[in-house]
Short mmCIF file of C-alpha atoms and ligand atoms in Angstrom, two decimals:
data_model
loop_
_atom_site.label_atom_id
_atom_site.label_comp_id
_atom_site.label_asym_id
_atom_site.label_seq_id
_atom_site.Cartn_x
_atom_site.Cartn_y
_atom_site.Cartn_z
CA UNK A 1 88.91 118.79 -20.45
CA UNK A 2 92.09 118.58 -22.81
CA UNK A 3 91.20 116.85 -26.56
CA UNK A 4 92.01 113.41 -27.11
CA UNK A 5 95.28 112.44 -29.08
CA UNK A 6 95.93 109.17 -29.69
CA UNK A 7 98.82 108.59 -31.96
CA UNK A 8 98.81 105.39 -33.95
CA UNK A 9 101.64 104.05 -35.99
CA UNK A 10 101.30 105.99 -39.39
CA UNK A 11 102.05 108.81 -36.68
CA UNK A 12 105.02 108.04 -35.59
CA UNK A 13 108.55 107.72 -36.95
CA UNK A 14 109.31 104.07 -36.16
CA UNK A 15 112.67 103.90 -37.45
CA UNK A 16 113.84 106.64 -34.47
CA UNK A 17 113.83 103.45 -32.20
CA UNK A 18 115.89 101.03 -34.71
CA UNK A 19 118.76 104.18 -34.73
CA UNK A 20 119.38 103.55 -30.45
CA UNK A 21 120.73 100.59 -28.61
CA UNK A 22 118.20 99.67 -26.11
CA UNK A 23 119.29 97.91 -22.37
CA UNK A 24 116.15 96.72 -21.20
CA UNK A 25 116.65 96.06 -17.30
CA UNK A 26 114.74 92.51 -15.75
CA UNK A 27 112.78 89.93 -17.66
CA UNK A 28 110.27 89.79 -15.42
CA UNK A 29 106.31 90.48 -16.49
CA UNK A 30 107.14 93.50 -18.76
CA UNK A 31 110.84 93.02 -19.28
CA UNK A 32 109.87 89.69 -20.92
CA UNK A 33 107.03 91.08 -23.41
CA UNK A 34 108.63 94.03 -24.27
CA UNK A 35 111.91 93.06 -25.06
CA UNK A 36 110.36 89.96 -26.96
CA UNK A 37 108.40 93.29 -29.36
CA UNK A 38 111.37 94.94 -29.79
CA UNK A 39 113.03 92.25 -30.96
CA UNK A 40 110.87 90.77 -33.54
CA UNK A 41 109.98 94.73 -34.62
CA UNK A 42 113.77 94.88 -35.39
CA UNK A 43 115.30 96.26 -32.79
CA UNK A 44 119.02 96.06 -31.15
CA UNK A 45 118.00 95.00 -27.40
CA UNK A 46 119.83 93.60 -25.00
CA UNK A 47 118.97 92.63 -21.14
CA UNK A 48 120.29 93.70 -18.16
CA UNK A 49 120.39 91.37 -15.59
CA UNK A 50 121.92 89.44 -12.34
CA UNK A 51 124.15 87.41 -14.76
CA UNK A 52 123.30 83.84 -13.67
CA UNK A 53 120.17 83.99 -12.04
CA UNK A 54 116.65 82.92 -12.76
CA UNK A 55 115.87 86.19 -15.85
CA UNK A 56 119.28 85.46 -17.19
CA UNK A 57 118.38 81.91 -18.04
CA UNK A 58 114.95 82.86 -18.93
CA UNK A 59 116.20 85.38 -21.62
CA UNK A 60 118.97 83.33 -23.30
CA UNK A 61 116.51 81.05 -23.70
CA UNK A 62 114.57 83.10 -25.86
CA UNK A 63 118.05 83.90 -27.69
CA UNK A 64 118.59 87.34 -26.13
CA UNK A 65 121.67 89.04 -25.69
CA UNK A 66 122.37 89.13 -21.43
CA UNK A 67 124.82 91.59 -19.63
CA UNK A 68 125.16 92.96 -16.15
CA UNK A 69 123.03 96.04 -15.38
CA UNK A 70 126.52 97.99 -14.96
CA UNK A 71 127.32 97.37 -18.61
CA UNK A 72 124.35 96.93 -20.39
CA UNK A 73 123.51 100.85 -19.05
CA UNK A 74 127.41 101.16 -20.34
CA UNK A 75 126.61 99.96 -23.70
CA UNK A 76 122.83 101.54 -24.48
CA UNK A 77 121.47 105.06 -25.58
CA UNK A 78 118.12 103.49 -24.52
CA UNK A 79 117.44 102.51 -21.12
CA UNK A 80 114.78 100.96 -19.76
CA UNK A 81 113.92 100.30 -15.91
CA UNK A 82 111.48 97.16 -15.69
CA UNK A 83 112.66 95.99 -12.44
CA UNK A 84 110.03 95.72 -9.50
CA UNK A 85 109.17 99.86 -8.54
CA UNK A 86 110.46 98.67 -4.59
CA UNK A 87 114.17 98.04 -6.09
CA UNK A 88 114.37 100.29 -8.82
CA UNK A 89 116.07 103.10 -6.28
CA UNK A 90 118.85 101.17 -5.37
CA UNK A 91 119.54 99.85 -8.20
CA UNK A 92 119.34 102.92 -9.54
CA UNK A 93 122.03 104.29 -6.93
CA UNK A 94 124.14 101.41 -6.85
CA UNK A 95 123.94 100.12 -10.30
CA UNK A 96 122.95 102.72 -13.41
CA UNK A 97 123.36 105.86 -12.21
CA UNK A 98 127.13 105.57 -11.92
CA UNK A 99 127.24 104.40 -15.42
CA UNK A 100 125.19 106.93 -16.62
CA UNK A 101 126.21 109.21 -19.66
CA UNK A 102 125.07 112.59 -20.81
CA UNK A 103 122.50 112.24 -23.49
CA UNK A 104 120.74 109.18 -22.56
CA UNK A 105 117.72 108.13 -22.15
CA UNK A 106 115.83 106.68 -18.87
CA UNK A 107 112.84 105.56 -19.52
CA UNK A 108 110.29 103.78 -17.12
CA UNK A 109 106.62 101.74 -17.37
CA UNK A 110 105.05 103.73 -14.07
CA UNK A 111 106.01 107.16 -12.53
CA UNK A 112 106.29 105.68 -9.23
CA UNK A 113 109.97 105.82 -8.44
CA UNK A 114 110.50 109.88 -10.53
CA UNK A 115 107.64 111.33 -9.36
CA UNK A 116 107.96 110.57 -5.54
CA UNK A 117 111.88 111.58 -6.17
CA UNK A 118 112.94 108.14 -5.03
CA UNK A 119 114.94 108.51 -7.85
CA UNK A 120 116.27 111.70 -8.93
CA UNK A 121 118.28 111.87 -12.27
CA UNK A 122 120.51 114.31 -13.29
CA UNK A 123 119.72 117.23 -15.70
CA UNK A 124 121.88 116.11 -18.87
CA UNK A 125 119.61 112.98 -18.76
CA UNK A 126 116.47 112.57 -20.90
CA UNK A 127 113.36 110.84 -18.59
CA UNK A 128 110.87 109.61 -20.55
CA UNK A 129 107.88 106.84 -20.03
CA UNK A 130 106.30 104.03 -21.82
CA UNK A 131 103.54 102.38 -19.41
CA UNK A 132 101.32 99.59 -21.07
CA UNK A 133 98.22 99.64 -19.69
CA UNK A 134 98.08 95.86 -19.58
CA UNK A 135 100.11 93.22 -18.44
CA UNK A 136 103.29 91.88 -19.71
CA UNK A 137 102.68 88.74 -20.91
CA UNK A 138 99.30 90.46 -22.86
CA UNK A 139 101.84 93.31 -24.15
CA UNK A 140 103.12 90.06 -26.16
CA UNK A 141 100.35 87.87 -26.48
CA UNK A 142 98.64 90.57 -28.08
CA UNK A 143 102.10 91.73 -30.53
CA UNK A 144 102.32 88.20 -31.45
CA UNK A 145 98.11 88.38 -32.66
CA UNK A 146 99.25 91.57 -34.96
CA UNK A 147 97.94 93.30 -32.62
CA UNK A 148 98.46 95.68 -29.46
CA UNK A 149 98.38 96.68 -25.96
CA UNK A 150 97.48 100.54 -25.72
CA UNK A 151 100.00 102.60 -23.93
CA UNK A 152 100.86 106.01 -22.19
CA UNK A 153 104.00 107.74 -22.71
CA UNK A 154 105.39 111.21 -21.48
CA UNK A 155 108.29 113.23 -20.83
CA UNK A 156 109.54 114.46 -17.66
CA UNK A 157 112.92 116.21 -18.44
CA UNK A 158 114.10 116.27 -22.52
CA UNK A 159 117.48 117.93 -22.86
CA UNK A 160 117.96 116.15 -26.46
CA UNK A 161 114.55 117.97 -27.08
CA UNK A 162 113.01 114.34 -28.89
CA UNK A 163 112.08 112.44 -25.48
CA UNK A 164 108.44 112.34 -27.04
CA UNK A 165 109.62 110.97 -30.34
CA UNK A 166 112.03 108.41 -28.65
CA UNK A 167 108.87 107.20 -26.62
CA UNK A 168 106.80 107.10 -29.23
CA UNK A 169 108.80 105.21 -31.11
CA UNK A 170 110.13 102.72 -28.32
CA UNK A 171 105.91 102.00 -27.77
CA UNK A 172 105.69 101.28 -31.42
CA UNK A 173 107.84 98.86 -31.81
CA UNK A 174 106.26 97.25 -28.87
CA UNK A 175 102.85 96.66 -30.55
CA UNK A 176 101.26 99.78 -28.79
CA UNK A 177 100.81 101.95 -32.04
CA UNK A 178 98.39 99.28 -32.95
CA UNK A 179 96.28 100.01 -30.44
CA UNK A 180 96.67 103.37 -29.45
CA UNK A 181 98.95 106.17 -27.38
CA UNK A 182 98.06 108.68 -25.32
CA UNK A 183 100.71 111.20 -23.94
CA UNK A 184 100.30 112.01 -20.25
CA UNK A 185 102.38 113.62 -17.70
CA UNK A 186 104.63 111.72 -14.96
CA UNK A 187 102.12 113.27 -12.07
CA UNK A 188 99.05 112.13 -13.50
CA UNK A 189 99.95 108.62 -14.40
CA UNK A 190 101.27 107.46 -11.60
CA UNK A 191 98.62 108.85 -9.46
CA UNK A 192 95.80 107.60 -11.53
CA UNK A 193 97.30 104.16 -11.75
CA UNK A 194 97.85 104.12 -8.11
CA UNK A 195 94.10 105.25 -7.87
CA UNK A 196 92.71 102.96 -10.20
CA UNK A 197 94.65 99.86 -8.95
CA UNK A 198 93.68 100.30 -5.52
CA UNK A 199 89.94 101.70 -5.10
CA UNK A 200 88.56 99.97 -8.47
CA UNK A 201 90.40 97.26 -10.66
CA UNK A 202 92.50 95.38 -8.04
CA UNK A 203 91.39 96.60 -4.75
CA UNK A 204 87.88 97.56 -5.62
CA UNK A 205 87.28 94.34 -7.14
CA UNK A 206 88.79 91.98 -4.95
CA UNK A 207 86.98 93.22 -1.92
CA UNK A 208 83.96 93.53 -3.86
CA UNK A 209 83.89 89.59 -5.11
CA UNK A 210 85.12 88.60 -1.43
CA UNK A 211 82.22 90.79 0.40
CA UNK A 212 79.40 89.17 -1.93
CA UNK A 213 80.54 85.58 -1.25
CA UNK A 214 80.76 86.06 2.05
CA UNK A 215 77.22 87.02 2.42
CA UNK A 216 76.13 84.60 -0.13
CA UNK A 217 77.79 81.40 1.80
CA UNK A 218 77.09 83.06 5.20
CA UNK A 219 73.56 83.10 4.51
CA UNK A 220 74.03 79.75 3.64
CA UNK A 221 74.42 79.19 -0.08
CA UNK A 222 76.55 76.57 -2.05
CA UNK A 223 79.84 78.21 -2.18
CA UNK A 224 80.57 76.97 -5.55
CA UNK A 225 76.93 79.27 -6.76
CA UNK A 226 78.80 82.06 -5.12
CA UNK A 227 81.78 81.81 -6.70
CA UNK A 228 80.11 81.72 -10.22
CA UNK A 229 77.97 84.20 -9.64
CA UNK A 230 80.40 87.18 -8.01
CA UNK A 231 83.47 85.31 -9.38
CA UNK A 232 83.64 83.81 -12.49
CA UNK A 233 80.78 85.89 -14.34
CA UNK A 234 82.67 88.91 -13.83
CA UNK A 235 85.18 88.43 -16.53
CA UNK A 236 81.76 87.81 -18.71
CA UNK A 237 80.44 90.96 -17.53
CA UNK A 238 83.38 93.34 -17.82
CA UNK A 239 84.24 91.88 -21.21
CA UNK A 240 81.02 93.53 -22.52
CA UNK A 241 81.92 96.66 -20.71
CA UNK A 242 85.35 96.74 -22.39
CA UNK A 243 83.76 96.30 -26.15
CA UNK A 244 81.01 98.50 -25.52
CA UNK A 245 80.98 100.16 -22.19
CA UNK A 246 77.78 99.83 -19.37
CA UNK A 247 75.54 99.99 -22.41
CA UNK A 248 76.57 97.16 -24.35
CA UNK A 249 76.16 95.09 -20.74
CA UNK A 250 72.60 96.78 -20.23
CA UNK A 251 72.28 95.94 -23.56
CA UNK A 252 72.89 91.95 -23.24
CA UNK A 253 71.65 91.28 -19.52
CA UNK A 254 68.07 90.79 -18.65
CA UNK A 255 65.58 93.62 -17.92
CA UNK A 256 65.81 92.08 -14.45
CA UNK A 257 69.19 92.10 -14.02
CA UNK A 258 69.76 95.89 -15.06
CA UNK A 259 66.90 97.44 -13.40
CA UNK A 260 68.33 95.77 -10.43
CA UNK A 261 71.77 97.04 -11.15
CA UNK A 262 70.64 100.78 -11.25
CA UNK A 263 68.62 100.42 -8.47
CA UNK A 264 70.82 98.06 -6.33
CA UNK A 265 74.47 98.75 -6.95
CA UNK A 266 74.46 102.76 -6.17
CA UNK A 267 73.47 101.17 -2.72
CA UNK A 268 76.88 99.32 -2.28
CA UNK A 269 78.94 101.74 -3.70
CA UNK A 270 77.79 104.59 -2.16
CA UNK A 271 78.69 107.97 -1.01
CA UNK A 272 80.74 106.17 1.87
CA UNK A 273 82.37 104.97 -0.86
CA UNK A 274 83.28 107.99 -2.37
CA UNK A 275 84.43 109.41 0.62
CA UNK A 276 86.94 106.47 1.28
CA UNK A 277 88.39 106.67 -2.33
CA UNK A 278 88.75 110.18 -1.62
CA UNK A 279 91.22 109.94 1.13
CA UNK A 280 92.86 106.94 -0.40
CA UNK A 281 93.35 109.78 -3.35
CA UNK A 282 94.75 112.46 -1.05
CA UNK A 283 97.43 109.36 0.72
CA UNK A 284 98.53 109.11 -3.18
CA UNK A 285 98.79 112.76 -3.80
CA UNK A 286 100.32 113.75 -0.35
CA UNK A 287 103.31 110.88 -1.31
CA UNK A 288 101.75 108.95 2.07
CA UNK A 289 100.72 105.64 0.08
CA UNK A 290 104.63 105.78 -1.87
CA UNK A 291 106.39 106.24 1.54
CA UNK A 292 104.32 103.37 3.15
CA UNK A 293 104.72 100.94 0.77
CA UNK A 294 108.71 102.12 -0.07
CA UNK A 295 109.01 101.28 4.01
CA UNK A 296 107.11 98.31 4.16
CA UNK A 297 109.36 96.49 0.89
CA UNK A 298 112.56 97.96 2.68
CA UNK A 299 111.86 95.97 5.68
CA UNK A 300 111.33 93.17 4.97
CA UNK A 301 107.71 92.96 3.64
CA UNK A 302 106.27 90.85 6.88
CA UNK A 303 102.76 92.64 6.71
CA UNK A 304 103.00 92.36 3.28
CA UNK A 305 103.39 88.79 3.07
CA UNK A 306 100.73 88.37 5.97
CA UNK A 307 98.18 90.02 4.22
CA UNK A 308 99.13 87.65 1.40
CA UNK A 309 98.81 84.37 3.20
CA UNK A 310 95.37 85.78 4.23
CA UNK A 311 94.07 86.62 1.19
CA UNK A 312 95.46 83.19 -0.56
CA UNK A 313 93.84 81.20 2.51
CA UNK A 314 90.19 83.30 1.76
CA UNK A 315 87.59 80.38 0.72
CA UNK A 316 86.88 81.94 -2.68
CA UNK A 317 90.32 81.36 -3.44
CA UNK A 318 89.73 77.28 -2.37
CA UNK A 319 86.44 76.93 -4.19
CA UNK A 320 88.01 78.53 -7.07
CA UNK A 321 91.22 76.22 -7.44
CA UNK A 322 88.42 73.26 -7.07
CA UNK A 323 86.43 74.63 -9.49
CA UNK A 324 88.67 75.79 -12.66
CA UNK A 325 90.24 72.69 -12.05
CA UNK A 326 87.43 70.24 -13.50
CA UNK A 327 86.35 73.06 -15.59
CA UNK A 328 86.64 74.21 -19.35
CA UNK A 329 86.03 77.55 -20.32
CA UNK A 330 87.49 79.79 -23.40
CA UNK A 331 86.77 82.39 -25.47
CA UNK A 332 87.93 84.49 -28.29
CA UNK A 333 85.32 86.23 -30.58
CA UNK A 334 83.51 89.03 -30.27
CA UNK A 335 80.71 88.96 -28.13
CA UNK A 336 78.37 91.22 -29.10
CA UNK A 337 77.32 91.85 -32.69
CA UNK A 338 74.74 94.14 -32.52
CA UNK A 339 74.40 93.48 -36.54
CA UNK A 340 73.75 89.63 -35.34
CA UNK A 341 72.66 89.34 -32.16
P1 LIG B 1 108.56 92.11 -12.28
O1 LIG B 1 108.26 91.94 -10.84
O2 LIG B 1 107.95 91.13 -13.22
O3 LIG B 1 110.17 92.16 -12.48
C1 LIG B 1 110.91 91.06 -12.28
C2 LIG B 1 112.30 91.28 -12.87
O4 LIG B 1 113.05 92.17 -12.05
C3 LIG B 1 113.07 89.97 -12.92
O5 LIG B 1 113.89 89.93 -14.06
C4 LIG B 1 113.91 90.06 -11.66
O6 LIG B 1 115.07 89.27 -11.74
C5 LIG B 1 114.25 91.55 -11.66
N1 LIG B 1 114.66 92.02 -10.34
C6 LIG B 1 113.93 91.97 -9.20
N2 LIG B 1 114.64 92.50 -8.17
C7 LIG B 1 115.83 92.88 -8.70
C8 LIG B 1 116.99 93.48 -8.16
N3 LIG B 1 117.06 93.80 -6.86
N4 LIG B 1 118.02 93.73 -8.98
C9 LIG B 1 117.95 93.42 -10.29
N5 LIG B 1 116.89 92.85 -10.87
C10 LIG B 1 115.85 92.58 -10.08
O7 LIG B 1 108.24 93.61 -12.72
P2 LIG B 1 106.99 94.13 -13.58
O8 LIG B 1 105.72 93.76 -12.89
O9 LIG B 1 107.21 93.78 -15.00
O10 LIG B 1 107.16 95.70 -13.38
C11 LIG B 1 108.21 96.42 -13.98
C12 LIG B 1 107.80 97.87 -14.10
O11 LIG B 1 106.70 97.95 -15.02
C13 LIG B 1 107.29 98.52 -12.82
O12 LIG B 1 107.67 99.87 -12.84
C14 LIG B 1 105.78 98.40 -12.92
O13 LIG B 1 105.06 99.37 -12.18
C15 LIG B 1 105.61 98.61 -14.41
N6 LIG B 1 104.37 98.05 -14.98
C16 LIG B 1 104.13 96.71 -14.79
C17 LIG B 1 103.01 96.15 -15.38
C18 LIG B 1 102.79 94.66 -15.30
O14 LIG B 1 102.15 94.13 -16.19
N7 LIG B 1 103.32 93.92 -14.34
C19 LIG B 1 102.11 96.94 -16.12
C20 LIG B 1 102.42 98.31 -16.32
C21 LIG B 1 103.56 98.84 -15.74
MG1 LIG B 2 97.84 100.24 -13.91
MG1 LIG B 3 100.38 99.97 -11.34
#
């Protein structure tokens, strides 16, 4: 295994960033909390957009700077892509690329689009990554707190020869030095992403909480216990995992409820399991997964969409709407304090 690095602010020359004009393309999830960072970290930023729709209202709202893609990847040393990964080729083709100059630099929040060559940049160009691991609107929730989301950044091609500085400094100045950076390659992020996203936080997840209400309500229990107790506590649950990992849980739930979580959960996720993550793995390495989904946006999305209508039509989605409607629920502190409790 390779040592940790993680760079943190007093690491990284955060003036490199102020030096570069920066075209940040959409104002959509990350478009909006990163360009909002840059901004208040002093920054020159300016938006690339479809002048006159929805993002180009959104950001002169917040006082931003608008242009079309064409000349906003005209104007910038800096660009970067934070479009949805299902357009970014064409816009890419149609839009940037012919625009492009020698000496810039393309930079990207997921590997998707380089990595499966969807997109495929010429040599002269510097391709670098900054990928949040957290949502957009968190990437500023948390800047605006003085504090950060951490982040990944690597290089891909670097004929200026300071692609890592440049990204190091463009995730500074977006609260990430705060928190933490960790260089990785274009390969590994987007396949662990993919990975992680589909077999364990999105996927995993969501089939997990769906599988135990189902057998809870099937078996004829109050839907609204099932939600809370494979719904709503999970949030609890994992938020003790994130400050302290599966000890800090073990070390807050009952006796009860962690002997029956060794004993009980390797029996759901099993080897089976395993094996099905596996070949998920291989449809992300092989560039299977990429070319589905790439197909599937391009036309027209209608299984997409289906599966969507499903899944928002699933009871647990019902019982929750009733139930976060007439309830009150927030938190901010620390939860555990081993010192105090
Ligand atoms: P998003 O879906 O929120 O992007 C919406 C923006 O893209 C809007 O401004 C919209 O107008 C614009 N847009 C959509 N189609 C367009 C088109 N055809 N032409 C021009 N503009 C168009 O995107 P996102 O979820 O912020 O993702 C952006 C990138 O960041 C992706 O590469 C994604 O993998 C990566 N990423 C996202 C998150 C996240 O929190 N959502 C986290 C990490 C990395
Ligand atoms: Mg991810
Ligand atoms: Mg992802």
């Amino acid at each position: 295994m390779s040592e940790l690095k993680i760079f943190l602010d007093k690491d990284i020359n955060q003036d490199l960033i102020k030096t570069k004009k920066i075209a940040v393309i959409g104002f959509g999830s990350q478009g909006y909390g990163q360009s909002m960072n840059l901004k208040d970290s002093g920054c020159d930023v300016v938006l690339g957009l479809r002048l006159g729709g929805a993002s180009d209202i959104k950001a002169k709202n917040y006082g931003f700077k608008t242009m079309s893609i064409e000349d906003a990847v005209k104007w910038a040393d800096v660009i970067q892509v934070l479009i949805p990964d299902e357009v970014q080729a064409e816009v890419y083709e149609n839009q940037i690329k012919p625009n492009m100059r020698a000496g810039q630099y393309l930079m990207f929040a997921h590997g998707f689009n380089i990595h499966f060559k969807k997109i495929v940049p010429p040599d002269d160009i510097n391709v670098i990554m900054v990928a949040p691991k957290g949502p957009g609107h968190t990437v500023r929730s948390q800047y605006t707190e003085g504090k950060g989301v951490p982040s990944l950044i690597a290089v891909y091609q670097n004929p200026s020869g300071d692609g890592k500085e440049v990204a190091l400094s463009y995730a500074s100045a977006i609260g990430a030095g705060r928190a933490g950076i960790i260089e990785t390659t274009f390969r590994e992020e987007t396949e662990t992403d993919l990975f992680g996203e589909q077999t364990v936080i999105c996927g995993g997840v969501s089939a997990l909480m769906k599988a135990g209400f189902e057998v809870l309500t099937e078996a004829g229990y109050s839907p609204y216990m099932a939600y809370f107790e494979v719904l709503h506590e999970m949030k609890l649950i994992v938020d003790l995992v994130n400050q302290g990992g599966l000890a800090d849980m073990r070390y807050s739930i009952s006796n009860t409820a962690e002997y029956g979580d060794m004993t009980r959960g390797p029996k759901v996720i099993s080897e089976t399991s395993k094996k099905a993550m596996r070949e998920i793995l291989k449809d992300i390495q092989s560039g299977a997964f990429a070319d589905e989904f790439t197909k599937e946006m391009a036309t027209g999305h209608k299984y997409f969409d289906k599966l969507r209508e499903e899944n928002r039509n699933h009871p647990i989605e019902k019982i929750g709407e009733e139930i976060r409607s007439s309830f009150v629920w927030g938190r901010k502190e620390n939860i555990i304090d081993r010192e105090k409790n």
